[in-house]
mmCIF file of C-alpha atoms in Angstrom:
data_model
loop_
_atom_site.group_PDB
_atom_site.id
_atom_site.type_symbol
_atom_site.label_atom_id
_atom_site.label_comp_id
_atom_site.label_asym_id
_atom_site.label_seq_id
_atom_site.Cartn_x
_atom_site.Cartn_y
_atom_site.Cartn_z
ATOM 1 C CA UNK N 164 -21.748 3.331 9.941
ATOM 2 C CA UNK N 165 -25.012 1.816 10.305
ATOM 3 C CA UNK N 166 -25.689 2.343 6.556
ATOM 4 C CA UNK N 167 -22.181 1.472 5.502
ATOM 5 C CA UNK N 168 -22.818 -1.913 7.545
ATOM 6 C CA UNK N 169 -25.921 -2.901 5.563
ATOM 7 C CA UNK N 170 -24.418 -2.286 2.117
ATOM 8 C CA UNK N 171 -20.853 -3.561 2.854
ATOM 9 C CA UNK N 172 -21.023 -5.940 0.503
ATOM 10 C CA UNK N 173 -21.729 -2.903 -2.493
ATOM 11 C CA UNK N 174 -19.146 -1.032 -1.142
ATOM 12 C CA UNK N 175 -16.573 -3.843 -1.181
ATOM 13 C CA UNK N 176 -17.039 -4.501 -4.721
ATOM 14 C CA UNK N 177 -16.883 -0.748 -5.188
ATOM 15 C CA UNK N 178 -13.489 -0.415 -3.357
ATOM 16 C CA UNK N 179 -12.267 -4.124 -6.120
ATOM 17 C CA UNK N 180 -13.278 -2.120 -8.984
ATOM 18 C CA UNK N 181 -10.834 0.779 -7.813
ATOM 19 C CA UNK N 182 -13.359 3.061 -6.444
ATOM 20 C CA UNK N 183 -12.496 5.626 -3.254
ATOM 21 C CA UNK N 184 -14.827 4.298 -0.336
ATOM 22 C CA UNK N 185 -14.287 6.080 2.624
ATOM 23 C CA UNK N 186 -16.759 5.297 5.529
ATOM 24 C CA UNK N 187 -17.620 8.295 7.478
ATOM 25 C CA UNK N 188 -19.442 8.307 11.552
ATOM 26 C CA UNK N 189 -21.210 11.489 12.456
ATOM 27 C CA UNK N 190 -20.164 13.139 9.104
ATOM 28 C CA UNK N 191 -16.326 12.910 10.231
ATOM 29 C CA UNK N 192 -14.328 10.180 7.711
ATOM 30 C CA UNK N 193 -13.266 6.862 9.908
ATOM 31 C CA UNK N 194 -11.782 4.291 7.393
ATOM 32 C CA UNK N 195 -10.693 3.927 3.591
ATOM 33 C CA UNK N 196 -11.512 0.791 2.093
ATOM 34 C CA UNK N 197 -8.523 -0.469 -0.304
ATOM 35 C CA UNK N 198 -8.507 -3.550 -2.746
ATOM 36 C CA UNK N 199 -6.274 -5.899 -1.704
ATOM 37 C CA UNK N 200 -6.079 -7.454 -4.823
ATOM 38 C CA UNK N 201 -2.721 -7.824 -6.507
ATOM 39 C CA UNK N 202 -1.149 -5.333 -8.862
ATOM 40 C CA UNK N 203 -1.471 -6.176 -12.678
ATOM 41 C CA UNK N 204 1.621 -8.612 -13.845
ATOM 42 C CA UNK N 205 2.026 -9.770 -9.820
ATOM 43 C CA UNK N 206 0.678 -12.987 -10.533
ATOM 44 C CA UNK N 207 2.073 -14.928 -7.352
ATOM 45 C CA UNK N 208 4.951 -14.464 -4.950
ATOM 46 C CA UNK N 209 8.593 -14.223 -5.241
ATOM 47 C CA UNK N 210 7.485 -13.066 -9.177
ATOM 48 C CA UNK N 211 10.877 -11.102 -9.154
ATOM 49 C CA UNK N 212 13.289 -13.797 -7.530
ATOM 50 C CA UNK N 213 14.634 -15.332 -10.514
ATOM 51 C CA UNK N 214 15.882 -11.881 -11.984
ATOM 52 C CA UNK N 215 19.127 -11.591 -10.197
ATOM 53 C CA UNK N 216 18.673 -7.798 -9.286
ATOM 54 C CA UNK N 217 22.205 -6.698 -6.813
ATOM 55 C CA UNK N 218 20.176 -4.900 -4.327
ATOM 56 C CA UNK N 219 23.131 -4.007 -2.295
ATOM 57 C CA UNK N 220 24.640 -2.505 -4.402
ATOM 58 C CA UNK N 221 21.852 0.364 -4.480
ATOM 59 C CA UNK N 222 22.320 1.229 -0.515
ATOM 60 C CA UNK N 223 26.085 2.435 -1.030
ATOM 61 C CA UNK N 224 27.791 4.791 1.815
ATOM 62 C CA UNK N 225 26.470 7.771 0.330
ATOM 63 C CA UNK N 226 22.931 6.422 0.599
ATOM 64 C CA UNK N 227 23.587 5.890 4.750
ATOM 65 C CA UNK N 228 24.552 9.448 4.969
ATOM 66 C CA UNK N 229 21.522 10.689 3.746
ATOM 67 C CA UNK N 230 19.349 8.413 5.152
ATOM 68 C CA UNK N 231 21.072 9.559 8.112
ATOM 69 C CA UNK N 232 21.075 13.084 7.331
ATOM 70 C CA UNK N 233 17.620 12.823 6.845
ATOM 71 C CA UNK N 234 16.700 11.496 10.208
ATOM 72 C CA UNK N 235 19.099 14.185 11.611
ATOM 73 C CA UNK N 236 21.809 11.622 13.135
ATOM 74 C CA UNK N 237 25.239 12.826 13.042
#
């Protein structure tokens, strides 16, 4: 931790550049550190809201029963 403390900086850029960082204590893995950068062609919020997509229309009956099913409800 110590070591991952004084480089953080290294390992940050590491993690932007796509890299696996995982930060281990006492040789057991603690933490992942993940880009939080945004995906390629996600330029800024609500990037999908003009495309008039019917969500609803994807979560039918038959979707509730397996959703359902799946979480073992009758």
């Amino acid at each position: 931790m110590l070591e991952a403390k004084n480089q953080l900086s290294k390992l940050v850029k590491a993690a932007v550049a796509g890299e696996e960082v995982i930060i281990a204590s006492h040789g057991e893995a603690q933490v992942r550190l993940v880009s939080c950068a945004a995906a390629p062609g996600l330029q800024r919020w609500g990037v999908w809201a003009d495309r008039h997509i019917d969500v609803d229309a994807a979560f039918g009956e038959q979707v509730d029963e397996e959703v359902g099913r799946l979480f073992g409800l009758p």
